[in-house]
């Protein structure tokens, strides 16, 4: 059988990077089929060498390239993260439509495609990941590759009205139609993409995922990404997890823990979440002194202005809430702008009575799934989940909220805190069954089957 060829911005060349969801899924597939992984080396240089760096690990051949400062800026910081990321998360107001960034974005897609094509062999299947490489299908075809190319979008695909705010929407859509299989996180994302094609280019939605457009037939489906479920459940009872639970237990002093874990990103709805916590203490006085909210928010993309603004906003909100409600022996809302070991997170999830996953938009949200797998079956906690996270399609037994309606989120936190253990167990058991069965291997196999890859 043929090899699998993965393309993503960052690769798992560094073994410590293999811990993330995407890296695990791709790595497992590549080691089982044998294959290659193309991406960015992580280095910024004055001049990119003609030949990329290549090396092998456990039968996987890595091919990584450096970026120039101009590529890193125009491709990664600007077009990918200040145009596509905000628009695809429905934040057109935050998008910076520069004049030349799309050209740089396209040039990097093309440059990497040109590294890939000469290294492909008959029988190979290509699997491209995420919003950095929306044009990759077009350039691989231009280079002469006629074999299968799959694409998986980890972030939402917005409604057509929002997607059309991108000046380059048509070029992007045409290039996306050069992929053989297009994978989305949710049915909503898939429906948005197909509606855009139907309304603008007379596409036909032919059933079973098949779509005819631009004289081609492609497959577009929802493949909700999962986690390494059993492994995460084990991590939650590891020694490191127990130690973390003991440490935070000392701080809690018998109070209930309400936990949030998110990269510090404006899509995650953190200011609204903090507002909801303020309303909880305001309108539900029995929770005062009885609940501690801890938000873990490792900073990300801190070079980008919108992220610096978010940080300032959160500092102010947390300060105000603690100033208004805190007492000599009680900090109502703690927010820790740093990252922790995964096993530490697993330990915190396990003792949290409530987990707040309230993004304004999220492709999937793996924190919701990790929280479910980390629970103690006898005394599980309650997941509060935004209706705007892809995960809400699968996890309907969570308490589903509208994150913009902060009073209702406050009410739901109170409801979760008062929920009987019987109801907690019933809801959790259904959630656990879904997360455990629709795990990362299920996701990968479902996608690769449609791409025509038979794993060994
Ligand atoms: C994108 C899409 C989609 C968080 N803090 C720490 C830490 N984390 C880990 C979590 C989780 C991961 O990071 C975050 O995953 P999410 O899915 O929640 O969100 P994004 O980073 O935005 O990921 C998203 C995902 O891609 C996969 O397709 O679900 O919608 O936006 O695993 O546990 N990990 C460690 N320390 C931390 O402090 N070690």
XYZ file of C-alpha atoms and ligand atoms in Angstrom:
495
model
C 0.000 0.000 0.000
C 1.056 3.609 -0.584
C 2.550 6.061 1.826
C 0.732 8.824 3.648
C 2.178 12.304 3.114
C 1.199 14.863 5.753
C 1.526 18.642 5.391
C 0.962 20.954 8.360
C 2.495 24.219 9.502
C 4.197 22.658 12.517
C 5.259 19.007 12.438
C 5.945 16.643 15.294
C 9.658 16.568 14.451
C 10.314 17.444 18.074
C 9.178 14.368 20.094
C 7.845 16.603 22.873
C 5.468 18.192 20.335
C 3.836 14.814 19.713
C 1.629 15.327 22.763
C -0.928 17.578 20.993
C -4.100 16.161 19.425
C -3.211 16.785 15.796
C 0.367 15.636 16.195
C -0.702 12.363 17.834
C -3.246 11.555 15.138
C -0.935 12.300 12.248
C 2.064 10.641 13.860
C 0.167 7.392 14.510
C -1.017 7.279 10.908
C 2.409 7.959 9.482
C 4.155 5.359 11.603
C 1.557 2.736 10.629
C 1.574 3.441 6.875
C 5.137 4.748 6.535
C 5.272 8.247 5.183
C 6.534 11.786 5.049
C 5.697 14.931 6.982
C 6.259 18.393 5.487
C 6.127 21.675 7.392
C 7.909 24.635 8.890
C 11.126 24.014 10.825
C 10.256 26.706 13.359
C 13.306 28.762 12.289
C 13.333 32.240 10.799
C 16.364 32.949 8.588
C 17.677 35.707 6.319
C 17.732 33.455 3.297
C 16.011 30.092 2.881
C 18.334 27.296 1.707
C 17.436 25.763 -1.655
C 17.210 22.309 -0.099
C 14.962 21.705 2.922
C 16.180 19.897 6.012
C 15.356 16.174 5.947
C 15.642 13.510 8.614
C 13.905 10.287 9.641
C 12.433 9.092 12.906
C 10.649 5.756 13.491
C 10.197 5.270 9.755
C 8.748 8.744 9.172
C 10.666 11.061 6.833
C 10.480 14.701 7.851
C 11.027 17.490 5.327
C 11.021 20.901 6.981
C 11.790 24.342 5.637
C 12.784 27.602 7.295
C 10.843 30.831 6.728
C 12.228 34.257 5.993
C 11.115 37.065 8.274
C 8.815 38.312 5.463
C 7.242 34.852 5.045
C 6.750 34.395 8.761
C 5.108 37.786 8.982
C 2.957 37.803 5.806
C 2.008 34.124 5.770
C 1.809 33.157 9.430
C 1.312 36.236 11.588
C -0.758 38.270 9.133
C -2.791 36.313 6.586
C -3.223 33.054 8.533
C -3.645 34.533 11.991
C -4.944 38.056 11.417
C -7.197 37.403 8.426
C -8.303 33.774 8.170
C -8.390 33.035 11.908
C -10.641 36.005 12.835
C -12.907 35.698 9.764
C -13.397 31.943 10.202
C -14.234 32.619 13.877
C -16.837 35.216 12.790
C -14.679 38.170 13.922
C -14.554 40.130 10.683
C -14.149 43.232 12.871
C -10.714 41.978 13.961
C -9.438 41.080 10.486
C -6.564 43.084 8.991
C -6.876 42.955 5.235
C -3.388 43.997 4.128
C -2.405 44.539 0.521
C 0.290 41.955 0.062
C -0.236 39.397 2.795
C -2.356 37.129 0.616
C 0.446 37.084 -1.957
C 2.890 35.952 0.702
C 0.379 33.368 1.974
C -0.045 32.028 -1.566
C 3.710 32.069 -2.212
C 4.437 29.997 0.906
C 1.712 27.489 -0.046
C 3.275 27.233 -3.490
C 6.830 26.966 -2.222
C 5.913 24.086 0.064
C 3.847 22.391 -2.689
C 6.970 22.567 -4.867
C 8.944 20.753 -2.172
C 6.277 18.057 -1.952
C 5.488 17.227 -5.597
C 8.932 15.928 -6.684
C 9.021 13.667 -3.629
C 5.641 12.010 -4.302
C 5.325 8.530 -5.786
C 2.426 6.734 -7.443
C 0.121 5.295 -4.808
C 0.841 8.009 -2.216
C -1.994 9.893 -0.498
C -1.535 13.468 0.695
C -3.208 14.802 3.869
C -3.062 18.587 4.339
C -3.950 20.192 7.669
C -5.605 23.416 8.609
C -6.102 27.022 7.628
C -2.453 27.730 6.848
C -2.699 25.671 3.671
C -6.086 26.331 2.096
C -4.393 26.809 -1.311
C -2.200 23.715 -1.153
C -4.544 21.525 -3.246
C -4.400 23.999 -6.132
C -0.604 24.170 -6.129
C -0.155 20.402 -5.836
C -2.416 19.972 -8.876
C -0.544 22.738 -10.705
C 2.683 20.849 -10.003
C 1.187 17.806 -11.737
C 0.016 15.634 -8.840
C -3.177 13.768 -9.792
C -3.415 11.383 -6.808
C -5.662 11.777 -3.738
C -5.313 14.876 -1.533
C -7.266 15.155 1.709
C -7.682 18.350 3.696
C -8.839 18.756 7.283
C -9.896 22.129 8.658
C -9.393 22.280 12.444
C -11.232 25.598 12.855
C -14.845 26.454 11.925
C -15.907 27.190 8.353
C -18.061 30.330 8.603
C -21.411 31.004 7.008
C -21.158 32.132 3.344
C -22.054 35.734 4.239
C -19.010 35.902 6.531
C -16.658 33.921 4.279
C -17.390 36.405 1.496
C -15.870 39.180 3.594
C -12.520 37.710 2.536
C -11.464 39.595 -0.590
C -9.893 36.383 -1.881
C -12.822 34.076 -1.108
C -13.233 32.858 -4.679
C -9.555 32.002 -5.158
C -9.609 30.144 -1.856
C -12.796 28.235 -2.694
C -11.506 27.203 -6.121
C -8.261 25.931 -4.590
C -10.228 24.069 -1.896
C -12.145 22.289 -4.635
C -8.815 20.850 -5.812
C -8.714 18.624 -2.727
C -10.285 15.186 -3.221
C -11.721 15.015 0.320
C -12.512 18.045 2.473
C -12.939 17.368 6.174
C -14.755 19.691 8.567
C -15.204 19.460 12.327
C -18.999 19.704 12.336
C -22.065 19.311 10.144
C -22.627 23.063 10.463
C -19.177 23.824 8.982
C -19.760 21.394 6.143
C -23.196 22.876 5.444
C -21.726 26.415 5.391
C -19.097 25.428 2.843
C -21.537 23.600 0.588
C -24.131 26.386 0.782
C -21.431 28.865 -0.311
C -20.655 26.689 -3.351
C -24.315 26.081 -4.191
C -25.321 29.755 -3.959
C -22.326 31.154 -5.825
C -21.200 28.489 -8.274
C -24.259 26.310 -8.915
C -22.708 23.383 -7.085
C -24.815 20.236 -6.648
C -24.948 18.501 -3.265
C -25.347 14.909 -4.468
C -25.611 13.062 -1.155
C -23.187 10.896 0.820
C -20.827 13.874 0.970
C -20.374 14.213 -2.799
C -20.437 17.704 -4.261
C -20.090 18.664 -7.939
C -18.553 22.067 -8.515
C -16.193 23.787 -11.002
C -16.507 20.731 -13.251
C -15.175 18.420 -10.559
C -16.590 15.998 -7.967
C -15.238 16.298 -4.448
C -16.176 14.804 -1.133
C -16.976 17.141 1.764
C -17.925 15.655 5.120
C -17.887 16.256 8.864
C -15.221 14.285 10.745
C -15.321 15.495 14.368
C -11.830 15.175 15.818
C -11.420 13.130 19.005
C -8.818 12.646 21.721
C -6.713 9.726 22.905
C -9.538 8.951 25.296
C -8.283 5.967 27.290
C -4.820 7.468 27.616
C -6.309 10.665 29.000
C -8.457 8.766 31.495
C -5.268 7.060 32.756
C -3.415 10.375 32.975
C -6.128 11.650 35.327
C -5.250 9.037 37.937
C -1.462 9.303 37.499
C 0.744 10.325 40.418
C 1.364 13.748 38.848
C -2.391 14.280 38.524
C -2.993 13.275 42.144
C -0.277 15.613 43.390
C -1.801 18.489 41.413
C -5.242 17.698 42.837
C -3.819 17.717 46.368
C -2.093 21.056 45.784
C -5.205 22.787 44.498
C -7.236 21.038 47.194
C -5.193 22.935 49.810
C -6.117 26.185 48.114
C -9.806 25.248 47.775
C -10.248 24.380 51.439
C -13.394 22.348 50.739
C -14.909 24.763 48.228
C -16.158 23.591 44.833
C -13.806 24.107 41.906
C -15.188 25.599 38.704
C -12.466 25.251 36.064
C -11.663 26.712 32.662
C -8.672 25.731 30.459
C -8.139 27.631 27.234
C -5.376 29.098 25.141
C -5.647 32.842 25.651
C -7.533 33.572 22.445
C -10.441 35.903 21.722
C -12.410 33.008 20.211
C -12.593 31.331 23.623
C -15.023 33.844 25.147
C -12.986 34.531 28.288
C -14.234 38.101 28.993
C -17.854 36.914 28.690
C -17.025 33.974 30.951
C -15.562 36.276 33.606
C -18.669 38.487 33.339
C -20.823 35.399 33.909
C -18.794 34.552 37.032
C -19.406 38.078 38.346
C -23.140 37.591 37.764
C -23.041 34.218 39.517
C -21.781 35.832 42.725
C -24.107 38.778 42.279
C -27.370 36.911 41.667
C -26.743 33.637 43.493
C -25.421 34.724 46.901
C -25.313 31.156 48.240
C -22.322 30.545 45.966
C -20.274 33.310 47.628
C -17.429 31.872 49.632
C -18.399 28.358 48.490
C -17.002 28.301 44.984
C -13.587 29.041 43.512
C -13.296 29.664 39.810
C -9.861 28.908 38.338
C -9.087 29.804 34.752
C -5.911 28.453 33.187
C -5.071 30.523 30.108
C -1.606 30.030 28.624
C -0.789 33.060 26.454
C -0.613 32.377 22.720
C 0.419 34.497 19.731
C 1.342 37.249 22.168
C 3.112 39.165 19.391
C -0.268 39.954 17.829
C -1.940 43.163 19.056
C -5.450 41.689 19.554
C -3.976 39.171 21.977
C -2.252 41.857 24.023
C -5.575 43.721 24.258
C -7.316 40.573 25.469
C -4.732 40.118 28.195
C -5.333 43.648 29.494
C -9.095 43.123 29.427
C -8.869 39.888 31.426
C -6.515 41.410 34.005
C -9.015 44.212 34.574
C -12.071 41.969 34.781
C -10.458 39.510 37.202
C -9.248 42.409 39.360
C -12.713 43.935 39.471
C -14.495 40.663 40.323
C -12.046 39.829 43.102
C -12.237 43.403 44.380
C -16.041 43.329 44.433
C -16.654 39.870 45.868
C -13.426 38.575 47.432
C -12.946 38.280 51.172
C -10.086 37.801 53.636
C -10.091 34.048 53.124
C -11.595 33.744 49.657
C -10.399 34.535 46.102
C -13.504 34.148 43.897
C -11.742 34.055 40.526
C -8.159 32.977 39.941
C -6.677 33.284 36.557
C -3.323 31.757 35.755
C -1.716 32.974 32.541
C 0.678 30.061 32.208
C 0.713 26.504 30.944
C 0.825 23.252 32.890
C 1.823 19.678 32.174
C -1.028 17.652 30.622
C -1.156 15.305 33.606
C -1.528 18.280 35.930
C -4.460 19.484 33.815
C -5.957 15.984 33.964
C -5.743 16.041 37.772
C -7.436 19.446 37.933
C -10.223 18.339 35.562
C -10.874 15.335 37.783
C -11.544 17.323 40.910
C -13.394 20.191 39.192
C -17.113 20.025 39.970
C -17.824 22.126 36.898
C -15.859 22.754 33.708
C -16.619 25.917 31.732
C -16.076 25.503 27.995
C -17.751 28.601 26.617
C -16.021 29.705 23.392
C -17.786 32.207 21.128
C -16.687 29.941 18.244
C -14.538 26.833 18.232
C -13.828 24.229 15.563
C -14.207 21.376 18.047
C -12.722 22.063 21.522
C -10.711 19.215 22.929
C -10.817 20.506 26.512
C -14.492 19.463 26.688
C -13.552 15.901 25.718
C -10.555 15.764 28.051
C -12.718 16.913 30.969
C -15.206 14.109 30.311
C -12.518 11.406 30.216
C -10.827 12.652 33.400
C -13.899 12.248 35.651
C -14.313 9.922 38.606
C -17.194 7.583 37.546
C -18.695 7.648 41.054
C -18.646 11.401 41.439
C -18.393 13.018 38.015
C -18.487 16.762 37.441
C -20.675 18.759 35.082
C -19.618 20.059 31.669
C -21.003 23.443 30.628
C -20.529 23.736 26.879
C -21.074 26.537 24.383
C -23.544 25.893 21.593
C -20.901 27.447 19.301
C -18.210 24.800 19.916
C -18.098 22.018 17.315
C -18.139 19.593 20.258
C -21.752 20.579 21.044
C -22.988 18.469 18.095
C -21.644 15.322 19.753
C -21.918 16.259 23.435
C -25.589 17.178 23.755
C -25.752 15.738 27.295
C -23.600 18.575 28.587
C -25.388 21.712 29.822
C -25.430 23.678 26.564
C -25.253 27.478 26.847
C -25.133 30.619 24.747
C -21.866 32.241 25.902
C -23.108 35.731 24.977
C -26.003 35.382 27.433
C -23.888 35.827 30.541
C -26.815 35.809 32.983
C -27.967 32.464 31.632
C -24.401 31.107 31.928
C -24.372 32.246 35.572
C -27.705 30.461 36.143
C -26.333 27.328 34.486
C -23.240 27.326 36.718
C -25.558 27.503 39.703
C -27.679 24.666 38.277
C -24.530 22.571 37.783
C -23.411 23.198 41.365
C -26.810 22.054 42.653
C -27.133 19.012 40.394
C -27.712 15.677 42.176
C -25.047 13.004 41.880
C -27.587 10.764 40.071
C -28.137 13.314 37.310
C -24.395 14.006 37.093
C -23.732 10.286 36.617
C -26.459 9.837 33.994
C -25.254 12.759 31.907
C -21.602 11.870 32.279
C -22.073 8.212 31.306
C -23.601 9.262 27.967
C -20.842 11.797 27.354
C -18.151 9.286 28.236
C -19.514 6.711 25.816
C -19.347 9.194 22.949
C -15.895 10.571 23.737
C -14.435 7.082 24.273
C -15.864 5.583 21.093
C -15.413 8.579 18.783
C -11.781 8.984 19.739
C -8.729 10.040 17.771
C -8.319 6.673 15.991
C -12.002 6.670 14.986
C -11.551 10.151 13.503
C -8.414 9.242 11.582
C -9.847 6.004 10.220
C -13.084 7.676 9.156
C -11.172 10.338 7.238
C -8.587 8.050 5.678
C -11.250 5.581 4.571
C -12.945 8.311 2.540
C -9.557 9.305 1.135
C -9.052 5.707 0.045
C -6.133 4.949 2.393
C -6.147 1.484 3.914
C -4.087 1.561 7.067
C -1.888 -1.431 7.809
C -7.621 24.006 17.401
C -9.079 24.457 17.215
C -9.819 22.120 17.709
C -4.446 24.037 27.055
N -3.739 24.594 28.061
C -2.694 23.807 28.277
C -2.765 22.737 27.377
N -3.844 22.900 26.657
C -4.300 21.931 25.653
C -5.664 21.386 25.985
C -6.111 20.887 24.622
C -5.433 21.857 23.675
O -4.409 22.533 24.383
C -6.386 22.922 23.185
O -7.212 22.352 22.225
P -8.595 23.037 21.825
O -9.330 22.071 20.970
O -9.346 23.367 23.061
O -8.260 24.398 21.084
P -7.179 25.011 20.006
O -5.818 25.074 20.574
O -7.781 26.314 19.624
O -7.170 23.980 18.766
C -10.010 23.597 18.059
C -8.349 21.717 17.748
O -7.554 22.615 16.950
C -8.123 20.279 17.240
O -8.628 20.103 15.943
O -10.546 21.331 18.658
O -11.364 23.969 17.851
O -9.247 25.834 17.563
O -5.623 19.612 24.363
O -5.536 20.392 26.956
N -1.865 21.729 27.341
C -0.834 21.793 28.240
N -0.718 22.821 29.138
C -1.614 23.836 29.198
O -1.511 24.732 30.042
N 0.063 20.803 28.241
